[in-house]
mmCIF file of C-alpha atoms in Angstrom:
data_model
loop_
_atom_site.group_PDB
_atom_site.id
_atom_site.type_symbol
_atom_site.label_atom_id
_atom_site.label_comp_id
_atom_site.label_asym_id
_atom_site.label_seq_id
_atom_site.Cartn_x
_atom_site.Cartn_y
_atom_site.Cartn_z
ATOM 1 C CA MET U 25 33.009 -8.927 -11.014
ATOM 2 C CA PRO U 26 36.577 -9.642 -13.930
ATOM 3 C CA GLU U 27 37.770 -13.149 -12.865
ATOM 4 C CA ASN U 28 41.576 -10.555 -13.595
ATOM 5 C CA GLN U 29 40.680 -8.497 -10.251
ATOM 6 C CA LEU U 30 42.098 -9.867 -6.682
ATOM 7 C CA ILE U 31 39.254 -9.880 -3.443
ATOM 8 C CA HIS U 32 41.055 -8.876 -0.729
ATOM 9 C CA PRO U 33 40.472 -12.031 2.026
ATOM 10 C CA ARG U 34 37.778 -10.688 3.786
ATOM 11 C CA GLU U 35 36.263 -9.808 1.078
ATOM 12 C CA ARG U 36 35.977 -12.899 -0.316
ATOM 13 C CA VAL U 37 35.160 -14.657 2.153
ATOM 14 C CA GLU U 38 32.131 -12.357 2.444
ATOM 15 C CA TRP U 39 31.765 -12.967 -0.941
ATOM 16 C CA GLU U 40 31.600 -16.402 -0.274
ATOM 17 C CA ARG U 41 28.767 -16.606 2.512
ATOM 18 C CA LEU U 42 26.614 -14.731 0.679
ATOM 19 C CA GLU U 43 27.214 -17.186 -1.810
ATOM 20 C CA GLU U 44 26.063 -19.671 1.260
ATOM 21 C CA GLU U 45 22.821 -18.309 1.946
ATOM 22 C CA LEU U 46 22.019 -17.397 -1.977
ATOM 23 C CA ILE U 47 21.517 -21.063 -2.172
ATOM 24 C CA ALA U 48 20.377 -21.730 -0.171
ATOM 25 C CA HIS U 49 17.856 -19.284 -0.204
ATOM 26 C CA GLY U 50 17.033 -21.944 -4.096
ATOM 27 C CA TRP U 51 19.770 -19.563 -5.782
ATOM 28 C CA GLN U 52 21.624 -21.358 -8.941
ATOM 29 C CA VAL U 53 25.229 -18.434 -7.995
ATOM 30 C CA THR U 54 27.299 -21.278 -10.405
ATOM 31 C CA ALA U 55 25.637 -20.382 -13.318
ATOM 32 C CA SER U 56 26.125 -16.149 -12.708
ATOM 33 C CA GLN U 57 29.539 -14.540 -10.579
ATOM 34 C CA MET U 58 26.208 -11.213 -11.182
ATOM 35 C CA TRP U 59 23.526 -12.405 -9.047
ATOM 36 C CA VAL U 60 25.927 -12.663 -5.870
ATOM 37 C CA VAL U 61 26.894 -9.492 -7.060
ATOM 38 C CA GLU U 62 24.213 -7.566 -7.520
ATOM 39 C CA ALA U 63 22.998 -9.098 -4.702
ATOM 40 C CA ARG U 64 25.448 -8.166 -2.772
ATOM 41 C CA ARG U 65 24.873 -4.563 -4.479
ATOM 42 C CA GLY U 66 20.723 -4.504 -3.226
ATOM 43 C CA THR U 67 21.171 -5.905 0.240
ATOM 44 C CA GLU U 68 23.543 -3.501 1.776
ATOM 45 C CA ALA U 69 20.812 -0.563 -1.054
ATOM 46 C CA GLU U 70 17.269 -2.186 1.036
ATOM 47 C CA MET U 71 19.855 -2.428 4.578
ATOM 48 C CA SER U 72 19.985 1.674 4.319
ATOM 49 C CA THR U 73 16.764 2.126 4.893
ATOM 50 C CA GLY U 74 16.357 1.126 7.903
ATOM 51 C CA ARG U 75 15.433 -2.577 6.287
ATOM 52 C CA THR U 76 16.996 -5.695 8.594
ATOM 53 C CA ARG U 77 18.695 -8.153 7.426
ATOM 54 C CA GLN U 78 16.592 -10.707 5.852
ATOM 55 C CA GLU U 79 13.732 -8.164 5.449
ATOM 56 C CA ALA U 80 17.206 -6.174 2.335
ATOM 57 C CA TYR U 81 17.064 -10.130 1.510
ATOM 58 C CA ASP U 82 13.778 -11.780 1.358
ATOM 59 C CA ARG U 83 13.543 -7.465 -1.068
ATOM 60 C CA VAL U 84 16.210 -8.130 -2.831
ATOM 61 C CA PHE U 85 15.313 -11.455 -3.245
ATOM 62 C CA GLU U 86 11.901 -10.830 -4.867
ATOM 63 C CA LEU U 87 13.497 -8.204 -7.666
ATOM 64 C CA LEU U 88 15.943 -10.761 -8.700
ATOM 65 C CA ARG U 89 13.231 -13.228 -9.773
ATOM 66 C CA MET U 90 10.674 -10.000 -10.833
ATOM 67 C CA SER U 91 14.087 -9.518 -12.930
ATOM 68 C CA GLU U 92 14.671 -12.811 -13.667
ATOM 69 C CA ALA U 93 11.497 -13.582 -14.843
ATOM 70 C CA ALA U 94 11.181 -10.630 -17.141
ATOM 71 C CA HIS U 95 14.799 -11.784 -19.303
ATOM 72 C CA LEU U 96 13.112 -14.576 -20.066
ATOM 73 C CA PRO U 97 11.106 -15.491 -23.708
#
């Protein structure tokens, strides 16, 4: 998310909660806020298919890991 884009206070709380959950799962989110953006979008998309929040997190984290591995030299 561009730094100059304002975030609604309620949404900021949601982002902070998601960031805490990512950190709890071992992710280094401070290196790139794009991980937070992608995880949030992915989680919402996965939940829209009927998955529980935990199932959605598990799926998104696996996809992010695969994506990260694909970009390693």
